[in-house]
Coordinates of C-alpha atoms and ligand atoms in Angstrom, one line a residue:
V24 CA 121.9 105.4 99.1
L25 CA 120.8 106.5 95.6
V26 CA 119.9 110.1 95.0
A27 CA 117.7 111.1 92.1
F28 CA 116.9 114.7 91.3
F29 CA 113.2 115.4 91.7
G30 CA 111.5 115.5 88.3
A31 CA 114.4 113.9 86.4
S32 CA 112.8 110.8 85.0
H33 CA 116.1 109.1 83.9
C34 CA 117.6 109.1 87.4
A35 CA 114.4 107.8 88.8
W36 CA 114.1 104.9 86.4
E37 CA 117.7 104.0 86.3
G38 CA 117.9 104.3 90.0
R39 CA 115.2 101.8 90.4
I40 CA 117.0 99.3 88.2
I41 CA 120.3 99.8 90.1
A42 CA 118.4 99.4 93.4
E43 CA 116.9 96.1 92.3
E44 CA 120.3 94.8 91.2
V45 CA 122.0 95.8 94.3
R46 CA 119.4 94.2 96.5
A47 CA 119.3 91.0 94.4
R48 CA 123.0 90.5 93.8
L49 CA 124.6 91.9 96.9
D50 CA 121.7 91.6 99.4
L51 CA 122.4 95.2 100.6
P52 CA 119.6 97.5 101.7
V53 CA 119.0 100.4 99.4
L54 CA 117.5 103.8 100.2
T55 CA 116.4 105.9 97.2
I56 CA 115.9 109.6 97.8
N57 CA 114.3 112.1 95.3
A58 CA 116.3 115.2 96.2
R59 CA 114.5 118.5 96.0
S60 CA 116.1 121.9 96.4
A61 CA 118.0 121.9 99.6
R62 CA 117.7 125.6 100.3
H63 CA 116.2 124.9 103.7
G64 CA 118.3 121.8 104.4
L65 CA 116.9 118.3 104.4
D66 CA 113.2 118.1 104.8
L67 CA 111.9 116.3 107.8
G68 CA 110.6 113.3 105.9
T69 CA 114.0 112.7 104.3
R70 CA 115.8 113.1 107.5
G71 CA 113.5 110.6 109.1
R72 CA 114.0 108.1 106.3
L73 CA 117.8 108.5 106.4
S74 CA 117.8 108.0 110.1
A75 CA 115.7 104.9 109.8
F76 CA 117.9 103.6 107.1
V77 CA 121.0 104.0 109.2
E78 CA 119.4 102.1 112.0
L79 CA 118.5 99.3 109.5
V80 CA 122.1 99.1 108.4
R81 CA 123.2 99.1 112.1
S82 CA 120.9 96.3 113.0
R83 CA 122.1 94.2 110.1
R84 CA 125.7 94.5 111.0
A85 CA 126.1 92.5 114.1
G86 CA 129.5 93.2 115.6
R87 CA 130.2 96.2 113.6
V88 CA 128.5 99.5 114.5
L89 CA 129.2 102.3 112.0
S90 CA 130.5 105.5 113.5
A91 CA 128.6 108.7 113.1
A92 CA 131.4 110.0 110.9
E93 CA 131.1 107.1 108.5
L94 CA 127.4 107.5 108.3
A95 CA 127.2 111.2 107.7
V96 CA 129.6 111.4 104.8
E97 CA 127.8 111.6 101.5
V98 CA 124.1 112.2 101.8
P99 CA 124.0 115.8 103.0
M100 CA 126.6 116.8 100.4
A101 CA 124.6 115.2 97.6
L102 CA 121.5 117.1 98.7
A103 CA 123.2 120.5 99.2
E104 CA 124.3 121.1 95.7
D105 CA 122.5 124.5 95.4
G106 CA 124.6 125.8 98.3
G107 CA 121.9 125.4 100.9
E108 CA 122.5 124.5 104.5
A109 CA 122.5 120.7 105.0
G110 CA 123.5 119.4 108.3
P111 CA 124.4 115.8 108.9
P112 CA 121.4 113.6 109.4
G113 CA 120.6 112.7 113.0
C114 CA 122.2 109.3 112.6
C115 CA 123.5 108.8 116.0
P116 CA 120.8 109.7 118.4
N117 CA 122.5 108.5 121.5
S118 CA 125.8 110.3 121.0
G119 CA 126.9 113.9 120.8
P120 CA 125.4 116.9 122.6
K121 CA 122.0 116.5 124.1
L122 CA 119.4 117.8 121.7
A123 CA 116.5 120.0 122.5
I124 CA 113.4 117.9 122.5
F125 CA 111.8 119.1 119.3
E126 CA 115.1 118.8 117.5
R127 CA 115.4 115.2 118.9
L128 CA 111.9 114.4 117.7
R129 CA 112.8 115.3 114.1
D130 CA 114.9 112.1 114.0
S131 CA 113.0 110.0 116.6
V132 CA 112.3 107.4 113.9
A133 CA 115.9 106.3 114.3
E134 CA 115.5 105.9 118.1
E135 CA 112.2 104.1 117.6
L136 CA 113.8 101.7 115.1
A137 CA 116.7 101.0 117.4
F138 CA 114.2 100.4 120.2
A139 CA 112.2 98.1 118.1
E140 CA 115.2 96.1 116.9
Q141 CA 116.4 95.7 120.5
A142 CA 113.0 94.5 121.6
R143 CA 112.8 92.1 118.6
K144 CA 116.2 90.6 119.5
Q145 CA 114.8 90.0 123.0
G146 CA 111.9 88.1 121.6
T147 CA 109.2 90.8 121.4
K148 CA 107.2 90.7 118.1
L149 CA 106.1 93.7 116.1
V150 CA 102.6 94.1 114.7
G151 CA 102.2 96.7 111.9
I152 CA 99.1 98.8 111.9
Y153 CA 97.7 101.4 109.6
C154 CA 94.5 102.9 111.0
E155 CA 93.3 104.3 114.2
Y156 CA 90.5 101.6 114.3
T157 CA 93.1 99.0 115.2
P158 CA 92.9 98.5 119.0
R159 CA 96.5 98.7 120.1
E160 CA 95.4 97.3 123.4
L161 CA 95.0 93.8 121.9
V162 CA 98.5 93.9 120.4
L163 CA 100.0 95.0 123.7
A164 CA 98.1 92.4 125.6
A165 CA 99.5 89.8 123.2
G166 CA 103.0 90.9 124.4
A167 CA 103.8 92.5 121.1
L168 CA 104.6 96.1 120.0
P169 CA 102.0 97.9 117.8
V170 CA 103.9 99.9 115.2
C171 CA 102.3 102.5 112.9
L172 CA 103.6 101.8 109.4
C173 CA 105.1 104.5 107.1
G174 CA 102.9 106.3 104.6
Y175 CA 103.8 110.0 104.7
T176 CA 106.6 110.3 102.1
P177 CA 106.0 111.9 98.7
E178 CA 109.0 109.9 97.2
M179 CA 107.1 106.6 97.7
V180 CA 104.2 107.7 95.6
S181 CA 105.8 107.2 92.2
P182 CA 107.0 103.6 92.7
A183 CA 103.5 102.8 93.8
E184 CA 102.0 104.2 90.6
E185 CA 103.6 101.4 88.7
D186 CA 101.0 99.1 90.2
L187 CA 98.3 101.4 91.5
P188 CA 96.2 104.0 89.6
A189 CA 97.6 107.5 89.7
N190 CA 94.2 108.9 90.8
L191 CA 94.3 107.2 94.1
C192 CA 94.8 108.9 97.5
P193 CA 98.5 109.6 98.2
L194 CA 98.3 108.1 101.6
I195 CA 97.5 104.7 100.1
K196 CA 100.1 105.1 97.4
S197 CA 102.9 106.2 99.7
S198 CA 102.1 103.3 102.2
Y199 CA 102.2 100.8 99.3
G200 CA 105.3 102.4 97.8
Y201 CA 107.1 101.8 101.1
I202 CA 106.3 98.2 101.0
K203 CA 107.0 97.7 97.3
E204 CA 110.4 99.4 97.7
R205 CA 111.1 97.5 100.9
A206 CA 111.7 100.9 102.5
C207 CA 109.7 100.6 105.7
P208 CA 111.9 98.9 108.2
F209 CA 109.0 98.4 110.6
F210 CA 107.0 96.5 107.9
E211 CA 110.0 94.4 107.0
S212 CA 110.5 93.2 110.6
A213 CA 106.8 92.8 111.5
S214 CA 105.4 89.4 112.4
A215 CA 101.8 90.4 111.5
I216 CA 99.8 93.2 109.9
V217 CA 96.4 94.5 111.0
A218 CA 94.5 96.3 108.2
E219 CA 90.9 97.5 107.9
T220 CA 88.2 98.2 105.3
T221 CA 87.8 101.9 105.9
C222 CA 88.0 102.8 102.2
D223 CA 88.0 100.9 98.9
G224 CA 91.5 102.0 97.9
K225 CA 93.0 100.7 101.1
K226 CA 91.1 97.5 101.3
K227 CA 92.1 96.5 97.8
M228 CA 95.7 97.7 98.3
Y229 CA 96.0 95.3 101.3
E230 CA 95.4 92.4 98.8
L231 CA 98.6 93.3 97.0
I232 CA 100.7 93.0 100.1
A233 CA 98.9 90.2 101.9
D234 CA 101.5 87.7 100.7
R235 CA 104.3 89.4 102.7
H236 CA 103.0 88.8 106.3
P237 CA 100.1 87.2 108.0
T238 CA 97.4 89.9 107.7
F239 CA 94.1 90.5 109.4
V240 CA 91.6 92.9 107.8
L241 CA 89.2 94.3 110.3
E242 CA 85.8 94.8 108.6
L243 CA 84.1 98.0 109.7
T244 CA 80.4 98.4 109.9
Q245 CA 79.1 101.0 107.4
K246 CA 76.1 102.2 109.4
P247 CA 77.1 102.7 113.0
L248 CA 73.8 104.1 114.1
E249 CA 72.1 100.7 113.5
P250 CA 71.7 98.7 116.7
R251 CA 73.3 95.6 115.2
A252 CA 76.4 97.5 114.0
F253 CA 78.2 97.2 117.3
Q254 CA 77.7 93.5 117.6
H255 CA 79.3 93.1 114.2
W256 CA 82.2 95.2 115.2
L257 CA 82.6 93.3 118.4
G258 CA 82.8 90.1 116.4
E259 CA 85.6 91.5 114.3
V260 CA 87.5 92.6 117.4
R261 CA 87.1 89.1 118.8
E262 CA 88.4 87.6 115.6
L263 CA 91.4 89.9 115.7
K264 CA 92.1 88.6 119.2
H265 CA 92.1 85.0 117.9
F266 CA 94.3 86.0 114.9
L267 CA 96.9 87.6 117.2
E268 CA 96.9 84.7 119.6
K269 CA 97.4 82.2 116.7
T270 CA 99.9 84.2 114.7
L271 CA 102.0 85.3 117.7
G272 CA 101.6 82.0 119.6
T273 CA 100.3 83.5 122.7
R274 CA 97.1 84.0 124.9
I275 CA 95.4 87.3 125.5
T276 CA 94.0 87.1 129.0
D277 CA 91.5 89.5 130.6
A278 CA 94.1 90.5 133.1
G279 CA 96.6 91.2 130.2
L280 CA 94.0 93.2 128.4
R281 CA 93.1 95.3 131.5
E282 CA 96.8 96.1 131.9
A283 CA 97.1 97.1 128.2
I284 CA 93.9 99.3 128.6
R285 CA 95.5 101.0 131.6
R286 CA 98.7 101.7 129.6
M287 CA 96.9 103.0 126.5
N288 CA 94.5 105.1 128.6
R289 CA 97.5 106.7 130.3
R290 CA 99.1 107.3 126.9
R291 CA 96.0 109.0 125.6
E292 CA 95.8 111.2 128.7
L293 CA 99.5 112.3 128.3
L294 CA 98.9 113.2 124.6
L295 CA 95.6 114.9 125.4
G296 CA 97.3 116.9 128.1
L297 CA 99.5 118.6 125.5
Y298 CA 96.4 120.5 124.3
E299 CA 96.5 122.6 127.5
F300 CA 99.3 124.5 125.8
T301 CA 97.2 125.5 122.8
R302 CA 93.8 125.9 124.5
S303 CA 94.5 129.2 126.2
D304 CA 94.9 132.5 124.3
D305 CA 98.7 132.2 124.6
V306 CA 99.9 129.3 122.4
Y307 CA 103.0 127.4 123.5
L308 CA 103.0 124.5 121.0
T309 CA 102.9 124.9 117.3
G310 CA 100.9 122.6 115.0
V311 CA 104.0 121.3 113.4
E312 CA 105.5 120.5 116.8
R313 CA 102.4 118.7 117.8
L314 CA 102.7 116.5 114.7
L315 CA 106.4 115.7 115.7
V316 CA 105.2 114.3 119.0
N317 CA 103.3 111.5 117.3
Q318 CA 105.3 108.3 117.7
R319 CA 105.1 105.2 115.7
I320 CA 105.2 102.8 118.6
A321 CA 102.8 103.2 121.5
C322 CA 103.5 102.6 125.2
T323 CA 107.2 102.2 125.2
A324 CA 109.7 103.5 127.7
L325 CA 111.1 105.6 124.8
E326 CA 107.7 107.2 124.2
D327 CA 107.3 107.9 127.9
E328 CA 110.7 109.6 128.0
L329 CA 109.9 111.7 124.9
L330 CA 106.5 112.7 126.1
A331 CA 107.9 113.7 129.5
A332 CA 110.5 115.8 127.8
V333 CA 107.9 117.5 125.6
R334 CA 105.8 118.3 128.6
A335 CA 108.8 119.7 130.5
E336 CA 109.7 121.9 127.6
L337 CA 106.2 123.2 127.3
L338 CA 106.0 124.0 131.0
R339 CA 109.3 125.8 130.7
R340 CA 108.1 127.9 127.8
R341 CA 104.9 128.8 129.7
A342 CA 106.9 129.7 132.9
A343 CA 109.3 131.8 130.7
G344 CA 106.4 133.4 128.7
E345 CA 108.0 132.0 125.5
L346 CA 105.1 131.9 123.0
A347 CA 105.1 129.5 120.1
A348 CA 102.9 131.8 118.1
P349 CA 102.6 135.6 118.2
R350 CA 99.8 137.1 120.3
G351 CA 96.9 137.8 118.0
A352 CA 97.8 134.9 115.6
V353 CA 94.7 133.5 113.9
R354 CA 93.6 130.4 115.8
V355 CA 92.9 127.7 113.2
L356 CA 91.1 124.3 113.6
V357 CA 92.3 121.9 111.0
T358 CA 90.0 119.0 110.3
G359 CA 90.1 116.1 107.7
T360 CA 92.4 113.4 106.6
P361 CA 95.4 112.4 108.7
M362 CA 98.8 113.8 108.0
G363 CA 102.3 113.4 109.3
I364 CA 105.7 114.9 109.2
G365 CA 106.9 115.0 105.6
V366 CA 103.4 116.0 104.3
E367 CA 102.5 118.7 106.9
K368 CA 102.5 121.5 104.3
V369 CA 99.0 122.8 105.2
V370 CA 99.9 123.2 108.9
R371 CA 103.2 124.7 108.0
L372 CA 101.7 127.2 105.6
V373 CA 99.1 128.3 108.2
E374 CA 101.9 128.9 110.7
E375 CA 104.0 130.8 108.2
S376 CA 101.0 133.0 107.3
G377 CA 100.4 134.3 110.8
G378 CA 98.1 131.6 112.0
A379 CA 98.4 129.0 114.8
V380 CA 96.9 125.5 114.4
V381 CA 95.5 125.1 117.9
V382 CA 93.9 121.7 117.3
Q383 CA 93.6 119.1 114.6
E384 CA 90.4 117.1 114.4
A385 CA 92.0 114.2 112.6
C386 CA 93.5 110.8 113.4
S387 CA 96.9 112.5 113.5
G388 CA 95.5 115.0 116.0
I389 CA 93.0 114.9 118.9
K390 CA 90.4 112.5 117.4
P391 CA 91.7 109.2 118.8
L392 CA 92.4 110.8 122.2
V393 CA 89.1 112.1 123.3
E394 CA 87.7 108.9 124.6
N395 CA 89.4 106.3 126.8
V396 CA 88.5 102.6 127.2
A397 CA 86.1 102.1 130.1
G398 CA 87.6 100.5 133.1
Q399 CA 84.5 98.4 134.0
G400 CA 82.8 95.4 132.4
D401 CA 84.1 92.9 129.9
P402 CA 87.5 94.3 128.7
L403 CA 87.2 93.1 125.1
E404 CA 83.8 94.8 124.8
A405 CA 85.1 98.0 126.4
V406 CA 88.0 98.1 123.9
A407 CA 85.6 97.5 121.0
R408 CA 83.3 100.2 122.1
K409 CA 85.9 102.9 122.4
Y410 CA 87.1 102.3 118.8
F411 CA 83.6 101.9 117.5
H412 CA 83.0 105.5 118.5
L413 CA 85.8 106.9 116.4
P414 CA 84.0 109.2 113.9
C415 CA 85.5 108.5 110.5
P416 CA 83.8 109.6 107.2
C417 CA 83.9 105.9 106.1
F418 CA 80.7 105.6 108.1
T419 CA 77.3 106.7 106.9
A420 CA 76.1 108.7 108.7
N421 CA 79.0 110.2 110.7
P422 CA 77.4 112.6 113.3
G423 CA 80.2 111.9 115.8
R424 CA 82.5 114.1 113.7
F425 CA 80.2 117.1 114.1
E426 CA 79.7 116.5 117.8
L427 CA 83.5 116.5 118.2
L428 CA 83.9 119.6 116.0
D429 CA 81.2 121.4 118.1
R430 CA 83.1 120.5 121.3
L431 CA 86.5 121.6 119.9
V432 CA 85.1 125.0 118.8
G433 CA 83.9 125.5 122.4
E434 CA 87.2 124.5 123.9
F435 CA 89.8 126.0 121.4
R436 CA 87.9 129.0 120.1
P437 CA 89.2 128.9 116.5
A438 CA 88.7 131.9 114.2
A439 CA 88.9 129.8 111.0
V440 CA 88.5 126.2 109.9
I441 CA 90.5 124.3 107.2
D442 CA 89.3 120.9 105.9
L443 CA 92.2 118.9 104.5
V444 CA 91.2 116.3 101.9
W445 CA 93.8 114.1 100.3
M446 CA 93.2 114.0 96.6
A447 CA 90.9 111.1 95.5
C448 CA 89.7 110.4 99.1
H449 CA 86.1 110.3 98.3
T450 CA 84.7 109.9 101.8
Y451 CA 86.4 113.0 103.2
N452 CA 85.8 114.8 100.0
V453 CA 82.1 114.3 99.9
E454 CA 81.7 114.9 103.7
S455 CA 83.5 118.2 103.2
A456 CA 80.3 119.7 101.9
L457 CA 78.7 119.0 105.3
V458 CA 81.8 120.4 107.1
R459 CA 81.4 123.6 105.1
R460 CA 77.7 123.9 106.1
W461 CA 78.7 123.3 109.7
A462 CA 81.3 126.0 109.6
Q463 CA 78.8 128.4 108.0
R464 CA 76.4 127.7 110.9
K465 CA 79.2 128.5 113.3
G466 CA 80.0 131.7 111.5
L467 CA 83.6 130.5 110.9
P468 CA 85.6 131.3 107.7
F469 CA 86.2 128.0 106.0
L470 CA 88.7 126.7 103.5
K471 CA 88.7 123.2 101.9
V472 CA 92.1 122.2 100.7
E473 CA 92.2 119.2 98.3
T474 CA 95.8 118.4 97.7
D475 CA 98.3 115.6 97.3
Y476 CA 101.8 115.0 98.7
S477 CA 103.6 117.0 96.0
G478 CA 104.8 120.6 96.6
S479 CA 103.5 121.7 93.2
D480 CA 100.5 123.7 94.6
T481 CA 102.4 125.3 97.5
A482 CA 102.4 128.8 96.1
Q483 CA 98.7 128.6 95.3
L484 CA 97.9 127.1 98.7
R485 CA 99.9 129.9 100.5
T486 CA 97.8 132.5 98.7
R487 CA 94.5 130.8 99.6
I488 CA 95.6 130.3 103.3
E489 CA 96.7 133.9 103.5
S490 CA 93.3 135.1 102.2
L491 CA 91.6 132.9 104.9
M492 CA 93.8 134.5 107.6
E493 CA 92.8 138.0 106.3
M494 CA 89.1 137.0 106.3
A495 CA 89.4 135.7 109.9
R496 CA 91.1 138.9 111.1
K497 CA 88.2 141.1 109.8
Ligands
SF4_525 S1 90.8 108.8 109.0 FE1 89.5 107.0 109.1 S2 90.6 105.6 107.8 FE2 92.1 107.2 108.2 S3 93.2 106.5 110.0 FE3 91.5 107.7 110.7 S4 89.9 106.2 111.1 FE4 91.4 105.2 109.8
SF4_526 S1 92.7 109.5 103.3 FE1 90.8 108.7 102.5 S2 91.3 107.5 100.6 FE2 93.2 107.9 101.8 S3 93.5 106.1 103.1 FE3 92.4 107.6 104.3 S4 90.2 107.1 104.0 FE4 91.3 106.1 102.4

C-alpha cells in the first residue's frame, strides 16, 4: 500500500513509478491512497478501497489467509498522522463482533468481493456494468453476476487525467482511473463488460479500455418519443443477448429470462420499500445511509441478507421512535447525476445543515426502481421496454424526468430541491435550466450544484446549502 499526501505532487508521481515497478517486477497488487486529513478517521471511499484490496490479496493467496492483525497494521497509522481517530479498516468482515448494519455496509465491498471470488471459483462469471440502462436480467439469465464497476473515488481522477482531458466529468475520469491503475478488482476479474453510448465522454472512454475485456456497447436512441426508437433499442438489447451468449458460452432461454425478471423485480421492490421510511413526516433513514445500501452485485444471497438487515433496523427504529433526522428538518429532494459513497458530499452537507434528503431522483436513488419489468408477453421485449423508460438527460426530449419529479413531489413533499451536476456533464448541465423552471412552477426553493469529486468547494457549498435551508424554512 502506497500512501501519498493529498496535493503533494512528488509523492504522487514517485508513488506511481514505484507502483508500476512493484507490479511489473514482483507481480504484487498495489493500492495507492491519497491521504487527506484524518481528523474524522478514514473516509468511506478509502475504507471501501482498503477492504476491497484486502480481499484481492486474500483471493490471490491460496492456502494462506492473512489474519486481521496482519492486515490492519500500517494503513490506519499512516493516515492518522494529525492525531485523528483512525480505526482499523473493516478487513475481516466475517470475524469479530457483529456489526450494526450501517456500520457493516461501510465495508460491504469487501464482503461483495469475497462473494464474487467464491462464485468465480465455482465457475460463475462476472459481467461488469456501468450504467442503469444495462439490463441486469440478461446477465443473470446467462448464469453470470452483474457487477457495477467502481467510479466514485476522487483519488482515481488524477491518474486518469494523464490520458483524458481534465475538463471531463469526474465519474468518467474516476471509472477510467480505476482501470488504468488496475485498482477495480471487479473489473480485473470480469469476463465481459457492458457499456453504453449515454454521453460522448463515456462512449469514447470505452474505446480506451476495450482491449482489456470483450465489451459490448449498447447504443441508445437519442429521440425516445419517435415511434421507431423502441424498435432500435429492442434490436440493441437483442444484440446484447447474443453477445452474452457467445462470450459466456451459454444460452439465454425465455424461462431463464423470466426467472431473472422475477429476481430483479423483487430486488427493486425491496429497495423501493425502503422509501417508506422517508416518505412520512418522521424520517428513519438518512440520505447517506440510503446510499450505503446500494450494492455492486444484484440479486445475491449476500444482498438479500443485507437488505433484510437494513429493513429490520429501520422497523426497529420506527418502533422505538428513533428518528434519523430531527423533526422539522427541511425535506430535500436531490435530483441529477448519480453519486456514491466517497463522493456523497452534497447529501452529507444537506444533512449536516439541518436537512433530510428524503429522496434522490437519480440512478443512485429511486429512478431505476419505479418501474418493474412486465410479467406478460415476450420477456426480452418486456425487459427492453422497462429500461427504455429510464428518463436520462442523454435523451432529447426527456419528459419522463419531469413526470417522475412531479410524482416524487406528491409522494415525498420536499421543501427544497437540489440539482447535482458533475462538472463537464453537458446533458445534465443544460437540462438543469429546465429543472429550475420546473421547481419555480412548483414554488420550491432550488439550488443547482455543479461540482467535481474534490473537496475544494466544501466550505462554499456548505454556505450555499445552508442558505437554501434558510429559504425553505421561511
Ligand atoms: S444518469 Fe444516465 S448515463 Fe448515468 S447511469 Fe443513469 S442512465 Fe446511465
Ligand atoms: S454524469 Fe454526465 S458526463 Fe458523467 S458519465 Fe454521467 S452522463 Fe456522462
